[in-house]
mmCIF file of C-alpha atoms and ligand atoms in Angstrom:
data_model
loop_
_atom_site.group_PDB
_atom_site.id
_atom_site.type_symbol
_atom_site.label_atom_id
_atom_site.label_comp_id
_atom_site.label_asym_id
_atom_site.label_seq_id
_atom_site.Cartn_x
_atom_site.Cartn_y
_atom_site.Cartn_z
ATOM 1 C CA UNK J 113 -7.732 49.525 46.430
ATOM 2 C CA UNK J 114 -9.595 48.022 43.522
ATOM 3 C CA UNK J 115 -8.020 44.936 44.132
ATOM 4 C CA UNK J 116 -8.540 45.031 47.780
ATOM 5 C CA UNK J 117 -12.084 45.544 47.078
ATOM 6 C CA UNK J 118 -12.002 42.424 44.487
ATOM 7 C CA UNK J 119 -10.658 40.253 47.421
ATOM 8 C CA UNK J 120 -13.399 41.156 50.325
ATOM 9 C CA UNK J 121 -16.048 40.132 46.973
ATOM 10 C CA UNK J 122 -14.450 36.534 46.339
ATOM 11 C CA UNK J 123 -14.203 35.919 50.359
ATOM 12 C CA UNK J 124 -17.859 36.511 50.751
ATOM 13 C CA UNK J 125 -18.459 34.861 47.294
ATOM 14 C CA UNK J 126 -16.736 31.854 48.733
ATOM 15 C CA UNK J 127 -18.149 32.309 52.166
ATOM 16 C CA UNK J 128 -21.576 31.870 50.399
ATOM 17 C CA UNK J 129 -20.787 28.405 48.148
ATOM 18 C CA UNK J 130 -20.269 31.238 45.288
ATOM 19 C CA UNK J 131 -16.586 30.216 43.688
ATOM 20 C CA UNK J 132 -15.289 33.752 41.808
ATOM 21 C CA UNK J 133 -15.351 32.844 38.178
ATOM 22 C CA UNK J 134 -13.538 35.828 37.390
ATOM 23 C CA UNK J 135 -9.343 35.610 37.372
ATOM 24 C CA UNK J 136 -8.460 38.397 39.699
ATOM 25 C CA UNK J 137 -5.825 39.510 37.217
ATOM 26 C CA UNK J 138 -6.296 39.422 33.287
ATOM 27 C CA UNK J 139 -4.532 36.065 31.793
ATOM 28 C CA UNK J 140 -3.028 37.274 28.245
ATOM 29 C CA UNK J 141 -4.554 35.303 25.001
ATOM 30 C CA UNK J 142 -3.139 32.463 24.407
ATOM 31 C CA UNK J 143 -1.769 32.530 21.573
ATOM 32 C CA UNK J 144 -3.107 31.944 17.957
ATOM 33 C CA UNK J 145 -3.372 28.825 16.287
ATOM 34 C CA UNK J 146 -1.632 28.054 13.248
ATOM 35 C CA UNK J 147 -4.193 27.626 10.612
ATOM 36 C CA UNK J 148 -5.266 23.815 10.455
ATOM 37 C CA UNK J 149 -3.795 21.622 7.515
ATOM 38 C CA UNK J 150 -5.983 20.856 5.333
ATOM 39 C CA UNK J 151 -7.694 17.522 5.891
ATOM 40 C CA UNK J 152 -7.056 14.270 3.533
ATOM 41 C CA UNK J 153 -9.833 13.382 1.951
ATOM 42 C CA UNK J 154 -12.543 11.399 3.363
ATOM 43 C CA UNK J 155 -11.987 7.433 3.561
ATOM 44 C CA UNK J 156 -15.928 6.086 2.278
ATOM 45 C CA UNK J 157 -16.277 2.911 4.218
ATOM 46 C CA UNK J 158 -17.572 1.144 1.310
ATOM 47 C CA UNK J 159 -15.339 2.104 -1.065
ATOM 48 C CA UNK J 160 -12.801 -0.365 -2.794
ATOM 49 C CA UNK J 161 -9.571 -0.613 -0.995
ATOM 50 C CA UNK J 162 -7.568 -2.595 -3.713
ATOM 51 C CA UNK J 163 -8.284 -4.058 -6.895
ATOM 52 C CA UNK J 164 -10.234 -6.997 -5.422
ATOM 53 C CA UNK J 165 -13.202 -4.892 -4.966
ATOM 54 C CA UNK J 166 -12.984 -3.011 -7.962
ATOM 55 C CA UNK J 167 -16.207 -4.277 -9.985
ATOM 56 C CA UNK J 168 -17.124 -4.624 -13.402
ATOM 57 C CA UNK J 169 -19.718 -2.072 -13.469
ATOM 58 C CA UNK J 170 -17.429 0.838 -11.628
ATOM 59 C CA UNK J 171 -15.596 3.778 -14.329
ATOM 60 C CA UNK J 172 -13.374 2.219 -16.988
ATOM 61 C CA UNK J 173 -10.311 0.824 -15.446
ATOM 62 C CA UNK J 174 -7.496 2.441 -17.890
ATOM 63 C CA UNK J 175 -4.854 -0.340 -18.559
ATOM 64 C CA UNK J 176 -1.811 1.093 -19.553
ATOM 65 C CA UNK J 177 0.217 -0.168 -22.190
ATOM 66 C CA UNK J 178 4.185 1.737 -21.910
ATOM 67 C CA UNK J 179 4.464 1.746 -25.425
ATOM 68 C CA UNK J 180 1.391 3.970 -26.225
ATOM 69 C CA UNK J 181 2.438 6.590 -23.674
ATOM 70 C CA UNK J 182 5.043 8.935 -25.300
ATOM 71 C CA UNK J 183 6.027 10.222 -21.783
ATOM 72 C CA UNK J 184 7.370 7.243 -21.468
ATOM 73 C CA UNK J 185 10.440 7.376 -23.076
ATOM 74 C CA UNK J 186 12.860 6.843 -20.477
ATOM 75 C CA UNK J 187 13.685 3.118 -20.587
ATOM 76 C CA UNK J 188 11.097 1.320 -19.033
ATOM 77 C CA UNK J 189 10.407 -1.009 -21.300
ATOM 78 C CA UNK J 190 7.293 -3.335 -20.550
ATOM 79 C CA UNK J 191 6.966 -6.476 -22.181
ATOM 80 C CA UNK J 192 3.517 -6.760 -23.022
ATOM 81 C CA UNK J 193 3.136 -9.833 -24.574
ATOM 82 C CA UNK J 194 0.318 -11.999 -23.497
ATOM 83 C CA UNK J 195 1.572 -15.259 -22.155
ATOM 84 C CA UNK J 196 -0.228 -18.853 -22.789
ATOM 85 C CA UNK J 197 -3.257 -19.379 -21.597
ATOM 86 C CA UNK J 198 -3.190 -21.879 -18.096
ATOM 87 C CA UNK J 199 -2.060 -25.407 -18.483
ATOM 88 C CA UNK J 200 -4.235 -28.069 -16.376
ATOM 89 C CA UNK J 201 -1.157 -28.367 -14.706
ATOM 90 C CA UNK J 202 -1.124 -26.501 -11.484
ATOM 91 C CA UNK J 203 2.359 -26.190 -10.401
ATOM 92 C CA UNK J 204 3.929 -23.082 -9.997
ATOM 93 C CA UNK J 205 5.085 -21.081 -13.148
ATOM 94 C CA UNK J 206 8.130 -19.284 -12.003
ATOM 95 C CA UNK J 207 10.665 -18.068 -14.814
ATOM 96 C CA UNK J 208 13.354 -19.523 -13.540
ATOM 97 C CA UNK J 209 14.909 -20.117 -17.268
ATOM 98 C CA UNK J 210 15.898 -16.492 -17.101
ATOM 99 C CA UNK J 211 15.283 -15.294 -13.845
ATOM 100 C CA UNK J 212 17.131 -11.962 -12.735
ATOM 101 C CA UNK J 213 20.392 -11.958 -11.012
ATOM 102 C CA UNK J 214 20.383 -11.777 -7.089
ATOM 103 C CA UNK J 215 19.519 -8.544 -6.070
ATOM 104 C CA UNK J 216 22.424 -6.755 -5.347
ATOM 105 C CA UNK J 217 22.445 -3.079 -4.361
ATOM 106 C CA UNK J 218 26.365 -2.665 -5.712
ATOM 107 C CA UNK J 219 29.444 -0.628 -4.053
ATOM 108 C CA UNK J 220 28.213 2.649 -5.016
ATOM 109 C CA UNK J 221 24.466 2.461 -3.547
ATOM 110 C CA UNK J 222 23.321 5.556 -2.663
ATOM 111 C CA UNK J 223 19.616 6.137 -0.394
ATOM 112 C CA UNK J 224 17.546 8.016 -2.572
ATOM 113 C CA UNK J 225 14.389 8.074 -1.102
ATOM 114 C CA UNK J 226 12.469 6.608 2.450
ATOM 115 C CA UNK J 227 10.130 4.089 1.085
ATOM 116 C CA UNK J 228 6.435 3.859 2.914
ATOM 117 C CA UNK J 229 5.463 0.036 2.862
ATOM 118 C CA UNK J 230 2.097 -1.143 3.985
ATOM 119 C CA UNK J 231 1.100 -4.379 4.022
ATOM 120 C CA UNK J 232 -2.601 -3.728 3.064
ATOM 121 C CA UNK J 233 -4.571 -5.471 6.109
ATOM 122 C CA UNK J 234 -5.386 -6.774 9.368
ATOM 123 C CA UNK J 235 -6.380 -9.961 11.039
ATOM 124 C CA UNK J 236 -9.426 -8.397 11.455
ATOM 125 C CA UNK J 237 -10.289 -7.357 7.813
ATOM 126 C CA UNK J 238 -13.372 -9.110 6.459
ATOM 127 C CA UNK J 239 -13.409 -11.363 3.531
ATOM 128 C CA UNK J 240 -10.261 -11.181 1.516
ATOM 129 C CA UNK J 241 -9.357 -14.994 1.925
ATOM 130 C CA UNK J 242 -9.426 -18.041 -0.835
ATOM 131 C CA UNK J 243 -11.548 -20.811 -0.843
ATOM 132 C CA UNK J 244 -10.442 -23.916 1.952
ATOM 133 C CA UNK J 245 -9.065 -26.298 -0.386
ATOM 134 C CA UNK J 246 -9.721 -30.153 0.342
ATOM 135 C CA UNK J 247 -6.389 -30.433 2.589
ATOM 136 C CA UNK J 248 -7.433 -27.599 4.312
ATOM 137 C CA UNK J 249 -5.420 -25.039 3.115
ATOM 138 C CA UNK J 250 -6.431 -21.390 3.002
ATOM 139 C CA UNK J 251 -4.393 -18.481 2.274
ATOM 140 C CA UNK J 252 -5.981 -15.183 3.762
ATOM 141 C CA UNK J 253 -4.778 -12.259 2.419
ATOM 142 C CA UNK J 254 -3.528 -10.621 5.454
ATOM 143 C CA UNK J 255 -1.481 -13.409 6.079
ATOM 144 C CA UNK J 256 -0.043 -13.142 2.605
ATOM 145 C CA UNK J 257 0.546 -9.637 2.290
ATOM 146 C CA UNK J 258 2.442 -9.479 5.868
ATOM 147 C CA UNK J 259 4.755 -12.401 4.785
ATOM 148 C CA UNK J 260 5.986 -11.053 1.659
ATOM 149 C CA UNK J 261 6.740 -7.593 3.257
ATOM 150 C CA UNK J 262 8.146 -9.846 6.472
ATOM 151 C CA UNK J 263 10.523 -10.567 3.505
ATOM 152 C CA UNK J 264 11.197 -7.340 1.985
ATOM 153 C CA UNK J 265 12.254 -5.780 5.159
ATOM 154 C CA UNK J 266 14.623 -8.746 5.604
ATOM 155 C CA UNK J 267 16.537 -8.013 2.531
ATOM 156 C CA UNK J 268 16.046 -4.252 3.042
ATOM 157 C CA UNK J 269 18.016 -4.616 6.561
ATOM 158 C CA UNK J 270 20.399 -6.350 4.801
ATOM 159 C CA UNK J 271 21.348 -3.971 2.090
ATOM 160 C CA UNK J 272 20.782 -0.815 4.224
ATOM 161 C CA UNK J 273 18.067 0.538 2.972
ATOM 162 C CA UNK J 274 15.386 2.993 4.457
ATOM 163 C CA UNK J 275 12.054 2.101 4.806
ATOM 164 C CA UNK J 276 9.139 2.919 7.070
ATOM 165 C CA UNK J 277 7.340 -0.408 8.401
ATOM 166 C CA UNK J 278 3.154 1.810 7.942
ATOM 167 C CA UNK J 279 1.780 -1.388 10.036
ATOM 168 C CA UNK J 280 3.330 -3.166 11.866
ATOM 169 C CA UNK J 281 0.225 -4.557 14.207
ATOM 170 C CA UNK J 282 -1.375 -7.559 12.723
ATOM 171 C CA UNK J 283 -4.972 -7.088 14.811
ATOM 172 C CA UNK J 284 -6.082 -4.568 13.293
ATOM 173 C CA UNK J 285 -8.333 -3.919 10.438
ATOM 174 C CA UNK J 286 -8.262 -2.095 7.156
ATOM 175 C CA UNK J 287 -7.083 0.971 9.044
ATOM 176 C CA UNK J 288 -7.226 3.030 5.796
ATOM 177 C CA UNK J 289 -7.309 6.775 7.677
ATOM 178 C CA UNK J 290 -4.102 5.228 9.840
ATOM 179 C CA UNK J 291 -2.059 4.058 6.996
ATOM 180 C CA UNK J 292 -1.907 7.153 5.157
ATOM 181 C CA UNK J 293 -1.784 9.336 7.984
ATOM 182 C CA UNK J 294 1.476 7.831 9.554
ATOM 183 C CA UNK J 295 3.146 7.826 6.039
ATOM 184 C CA UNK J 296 2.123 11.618 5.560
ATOM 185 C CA UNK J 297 2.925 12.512 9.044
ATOM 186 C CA UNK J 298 6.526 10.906 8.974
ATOM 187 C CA UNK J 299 9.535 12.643 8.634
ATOM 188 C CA UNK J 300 11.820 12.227 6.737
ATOM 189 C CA UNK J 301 15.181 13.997 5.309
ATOM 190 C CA UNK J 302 14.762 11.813 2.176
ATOM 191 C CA UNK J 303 11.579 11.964 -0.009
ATOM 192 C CA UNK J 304 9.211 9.526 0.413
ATOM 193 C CA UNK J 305 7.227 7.004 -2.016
ATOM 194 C CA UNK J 306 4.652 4.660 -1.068
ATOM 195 C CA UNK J 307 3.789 0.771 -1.586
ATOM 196 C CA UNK J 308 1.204 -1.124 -0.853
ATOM 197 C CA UNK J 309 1.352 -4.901 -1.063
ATOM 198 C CA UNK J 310 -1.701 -7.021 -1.800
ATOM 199 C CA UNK J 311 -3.417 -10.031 -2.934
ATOM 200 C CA UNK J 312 -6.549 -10.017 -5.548
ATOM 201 C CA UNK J 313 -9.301 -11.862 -6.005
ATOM 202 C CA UNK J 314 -11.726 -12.420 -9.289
ATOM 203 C CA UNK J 315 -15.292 -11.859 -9.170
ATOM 204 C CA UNK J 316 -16.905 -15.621 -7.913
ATOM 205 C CA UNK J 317 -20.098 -16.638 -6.415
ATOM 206 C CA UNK J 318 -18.839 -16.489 -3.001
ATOM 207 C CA UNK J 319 -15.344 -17.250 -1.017
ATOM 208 C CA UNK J 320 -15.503 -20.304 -1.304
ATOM 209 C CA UNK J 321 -16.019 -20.592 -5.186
ATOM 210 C CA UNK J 322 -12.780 -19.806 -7.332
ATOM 211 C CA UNK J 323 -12.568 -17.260 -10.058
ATOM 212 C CA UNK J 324 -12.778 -17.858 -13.767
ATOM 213 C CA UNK J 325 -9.478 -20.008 -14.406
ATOM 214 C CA UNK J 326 -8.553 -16.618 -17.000
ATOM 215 C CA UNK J 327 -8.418 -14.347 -14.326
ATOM 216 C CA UNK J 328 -4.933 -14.237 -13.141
ATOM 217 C CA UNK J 329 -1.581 -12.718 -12.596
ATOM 218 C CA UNK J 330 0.039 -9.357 -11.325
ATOM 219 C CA UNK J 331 -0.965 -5.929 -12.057
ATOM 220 C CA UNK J 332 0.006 -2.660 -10.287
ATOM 221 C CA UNK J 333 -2.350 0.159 -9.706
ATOM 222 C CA UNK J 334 -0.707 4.088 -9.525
ATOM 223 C CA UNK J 335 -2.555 7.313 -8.968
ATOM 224 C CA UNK J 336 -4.420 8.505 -12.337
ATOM 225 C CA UNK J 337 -2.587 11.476 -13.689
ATOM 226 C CA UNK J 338 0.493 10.838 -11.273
ATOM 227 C CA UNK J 339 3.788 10.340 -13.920
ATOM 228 C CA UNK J 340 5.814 9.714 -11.143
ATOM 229 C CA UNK J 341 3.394 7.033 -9.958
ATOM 230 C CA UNK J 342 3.266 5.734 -13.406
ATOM 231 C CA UNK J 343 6.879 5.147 -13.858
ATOM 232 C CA UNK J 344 7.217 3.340 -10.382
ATOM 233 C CA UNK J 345 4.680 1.561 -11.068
ATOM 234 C CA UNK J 346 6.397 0.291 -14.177
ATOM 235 C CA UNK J 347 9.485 -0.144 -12.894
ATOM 236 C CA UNK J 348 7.524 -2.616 -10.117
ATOM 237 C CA UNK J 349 5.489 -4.442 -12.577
ATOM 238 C CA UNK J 350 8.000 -5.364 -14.673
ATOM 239 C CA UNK J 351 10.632 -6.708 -12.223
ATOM 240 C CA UNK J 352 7.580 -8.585 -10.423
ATOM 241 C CA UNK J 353 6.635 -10.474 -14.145
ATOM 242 C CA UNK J 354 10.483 -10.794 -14.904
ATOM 243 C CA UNK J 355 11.126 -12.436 -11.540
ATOM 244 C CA UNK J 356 7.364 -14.907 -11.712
ATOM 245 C CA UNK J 357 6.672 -15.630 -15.128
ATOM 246 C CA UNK J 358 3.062 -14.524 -14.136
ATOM 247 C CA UNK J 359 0.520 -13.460 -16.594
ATOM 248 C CA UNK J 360 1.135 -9.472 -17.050
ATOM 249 C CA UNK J 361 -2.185 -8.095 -16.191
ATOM 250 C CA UNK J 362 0.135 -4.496 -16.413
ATOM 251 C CA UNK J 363 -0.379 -1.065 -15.255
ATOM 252 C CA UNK J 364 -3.945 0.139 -14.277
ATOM 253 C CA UNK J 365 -5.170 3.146 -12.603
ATOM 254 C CA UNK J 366 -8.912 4.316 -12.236
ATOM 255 C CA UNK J 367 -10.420 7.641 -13.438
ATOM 256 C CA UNK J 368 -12.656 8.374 -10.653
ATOM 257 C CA UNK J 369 -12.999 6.719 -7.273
ATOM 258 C CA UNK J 370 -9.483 6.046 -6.766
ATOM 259 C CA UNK J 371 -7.903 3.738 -3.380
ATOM 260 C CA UNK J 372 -8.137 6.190 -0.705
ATOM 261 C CA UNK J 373 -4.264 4.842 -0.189
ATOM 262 C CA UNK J 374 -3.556 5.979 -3.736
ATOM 263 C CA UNK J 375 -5.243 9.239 -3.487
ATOM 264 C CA UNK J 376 -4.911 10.838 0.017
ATOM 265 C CA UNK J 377 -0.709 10.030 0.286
ATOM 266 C CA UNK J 378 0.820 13.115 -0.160
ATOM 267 C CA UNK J 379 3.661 10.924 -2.300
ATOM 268 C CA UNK J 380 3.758 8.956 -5.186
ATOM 269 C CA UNK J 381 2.366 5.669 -4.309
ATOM 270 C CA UNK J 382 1.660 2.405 -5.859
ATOM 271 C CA UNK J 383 -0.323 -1.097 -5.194
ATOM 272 C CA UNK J 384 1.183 -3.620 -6.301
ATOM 273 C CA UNK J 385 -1.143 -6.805 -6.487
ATOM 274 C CA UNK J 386 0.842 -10.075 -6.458
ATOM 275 C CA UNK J 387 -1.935 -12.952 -8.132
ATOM 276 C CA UNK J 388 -5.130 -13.551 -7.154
ATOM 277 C CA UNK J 389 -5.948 -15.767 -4.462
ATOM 278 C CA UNK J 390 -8.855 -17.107 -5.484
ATOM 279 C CA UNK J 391 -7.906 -18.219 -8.946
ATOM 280 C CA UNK J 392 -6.920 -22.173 -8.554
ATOM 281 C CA UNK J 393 -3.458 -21.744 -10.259
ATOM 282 C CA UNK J 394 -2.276 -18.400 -9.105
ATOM 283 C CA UNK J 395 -3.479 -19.665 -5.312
ATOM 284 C CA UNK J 396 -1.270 -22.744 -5.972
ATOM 285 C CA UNK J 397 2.106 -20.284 -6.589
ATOM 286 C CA UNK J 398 1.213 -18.192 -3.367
ATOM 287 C CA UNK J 399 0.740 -20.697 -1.115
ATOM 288 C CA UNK J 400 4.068 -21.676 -1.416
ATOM 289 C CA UNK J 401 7.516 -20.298 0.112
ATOM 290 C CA UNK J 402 9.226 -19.840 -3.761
ATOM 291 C CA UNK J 403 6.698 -18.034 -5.311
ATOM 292 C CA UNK J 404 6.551 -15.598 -1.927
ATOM 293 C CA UNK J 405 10.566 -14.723 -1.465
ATOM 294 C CA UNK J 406 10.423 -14.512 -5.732
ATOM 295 C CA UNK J 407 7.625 -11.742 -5.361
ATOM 296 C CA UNK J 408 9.453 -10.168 -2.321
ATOM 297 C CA UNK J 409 13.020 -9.952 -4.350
ATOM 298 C CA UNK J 410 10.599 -8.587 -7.306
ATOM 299 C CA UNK J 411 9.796 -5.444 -4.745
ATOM 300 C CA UNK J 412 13.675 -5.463 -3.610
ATOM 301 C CA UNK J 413 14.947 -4.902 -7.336
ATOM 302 C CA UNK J 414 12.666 -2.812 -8.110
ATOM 303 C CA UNK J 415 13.280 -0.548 -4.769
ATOM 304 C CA UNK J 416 16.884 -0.503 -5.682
ATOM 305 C CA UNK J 417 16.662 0.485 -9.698
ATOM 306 C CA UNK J 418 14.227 3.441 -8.480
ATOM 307 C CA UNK J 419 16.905 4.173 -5.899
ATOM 308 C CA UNK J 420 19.282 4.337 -8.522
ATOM 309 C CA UNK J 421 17.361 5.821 -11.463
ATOM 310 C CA UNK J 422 14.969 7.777 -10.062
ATOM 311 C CA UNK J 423 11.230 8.189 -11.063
HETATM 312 ZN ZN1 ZN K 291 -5.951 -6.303 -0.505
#
C-alpha cells in the first residue's frame, strides 16, 4: 500500500514537470573506500631536476669518497684519483688502453631485479642544450639522454634482461609527477631500482657561453641516507669512469632539497650524469657515436654486476 501510494506521488510529480528525486526502494551503500595511499611528495616546479640546476649557493652538496665510508666495505672499490687537468686538445678521452671486457651477462645469469630507466626529458623541456658550435652543431640534452638509453635497451634485449622503458614519448616535457608515478605504480614480481640518465651543464653566462674548461666529467647522484642507493650508485660510477676515462666527479647526494625523482620513488634510485654538455671538451666526447655506446655499455655492466651482486 505504501508503495502504491509512493507511485500515484511520482505520477503526479511527473505529471507536474516534478521528476521524484527519491529511489522508490532504498539502494544499499556502496561500499567503503579503501583508505587512500598516501600521496608522493609534492613536485615544486622550480626545483632542480638534476645536477645541472643544482647551484652554488643551495645546501652543501656531500661528495662521497668510498673509502671514508666504513659501510662500505663490500668491494666497491672507487678509484678516486684525480685525473690531469684538460689538454688543449679536444678529442675524445676514452680509456681504451684498458677498457673493460665486452659486457657479457655469462651462462649462469640470473634476473635479479626489474630496472626503472628514465631518460630524464622531453622535446619540450626548456633550456638544457649546449652552445651552437660554429658548424652548427648542438647537442640538446633530451636528444642525448634518449640515445644513450635507445642503446641500453638494445643491449638489454639482447641479453634478456628486464627493464621498464618510464618514457618512452619524446614530446613531452619534464614530466617529473609521471615518471615516478609509472615506476611506483608498476608491477613487478622482481624488485625494482631506478635510473635516471642525464646530461649536466656548468654554471655559464647563458646557453650559449661554455662552462669553466675545469668543470667536467661524470658524477652520480643517490638518495641521501639511502645505502642501497649509495652502493648502486657506486657500482654505476665506477664502471661509467672505467669504461670513459672521464674526470671522476664521484658520488654526490644533497642534504635537503633532493630530485623529486630521487626522493618520491618508492625504490632505490640513482642519476647518473654522463659529462656536461656545455663544457667544450666533455661536449666534444658526447657528440660523438663512441663516447655514447661507451657510456651506454658503462650502464649495461653495471646493470649486470648489481644483478649479480646485489646492492
Ligand atoms: Zn637533465
Amino acid at each position: 500500500m505504501k508503495e502504491f501510494l509512493q507511485a500515484i506521488t511520482d505520477i503526479i510529480a511527473v505529471f507536474f514537470g516534478d521528476a521524484p528525486e527519491r529511489p522508490r526502494t532504498p539502494q544499499p551503500l556502496p561500499p567503503a573506500l579503501p583508505p587512500a595511499a598516501p600521496l608522493p611528495p609534492v613536485a615544486d616546479p622550480n626545483e632542480p631536476q638534476d645536477a645541472g640546476e643544482v647551484q652554488a649557493s643551495d645546501d652543501p652538496v656531500v661528495v662521497s669518497h668510498e673509502a671514508e665510508d666504513p659501510r662500505v666495505t663490500d668491494g666497491h672499490e672507487f678509484d678516486a684519483d684525480p685525473l690531469p687537468p684538460p689538454s688543449e686538445d679536444t678529442s675524445i678521452e676514452l680509456n681504451n688502453g684498458d677498457t673493460p671486457g665486452p659486457v657479457n651477462p655469462g651462462p649462469e645469469y640470473r634476473a635479479r631485479y626489474m630496472w626503472c630507466i628514465d631518460n630524464g626529458h622531453g622535446s619540450l623541456t626548456a633550456g638544457k642544450r649546449s652552445p651552437v658550435l660554429p658548424d652548427g652543431r648542438q647537442l640538446l640534452e633530451f636528444e642525448f639522454n634518449r640515445d644513450v638509453a635507445r642503446r641500453i635497451f638494445d643491449k638489454l634485449d639482447d641479453l634478456g634482461v628486464p627493464y621498464f622503458n618510464v618514457i618512452p614519448e619524446v614530446e613531452v616535457g619534464n614530466l617529473l609527477l609521471e615518471r615516478v608515478d609509472r615506476a611506483n605504480r608498476l608491477s613487478s614480481a622482481l624488485p625494482k631500482l631506478f635510473l635516471s640518465i642525464h646530461g649536466n651543464a656548468g654554471p655559464a653566462p647563458s646557453l650559449q657561453d661554455f662552462t669553466d674548461d675545469s668543470v667536467r666529467g661524470i658524477e652520480t647522484w643517490f638518495y641521501h641516507g639511502s645505502t642501497q642507493g649509495r652502493n648502486l650508485a657506486a657500482v654505476f660510477q665506477r664502471q661509467l669512469i672505467a669504461r670513459t676515462g672521464f674526470k671522476n666527479r664521484h658520488l654526490r647526494s644533497k642534504v635537503t632539497g633532493q630530485f623529486y625523482v630521487l626522493r618520491a620513488t618508492r625504490m632505490p634510485a640513482i642519476l647518473t650524469e654522463n659529462g656536461f654538455y656545455n663544457n667544450r671538451f666533455d661536449l666534444a666526447a658526447m657528440l660523438t657515436d663512441e663516447f655514447r655506446q661507451a657510456i651506454a655499455d658503462a650502464h649495461v655492466a653495471a646493470i649486470l654486476e648489481v644483478d649479480r651482486e646485489g646492492i
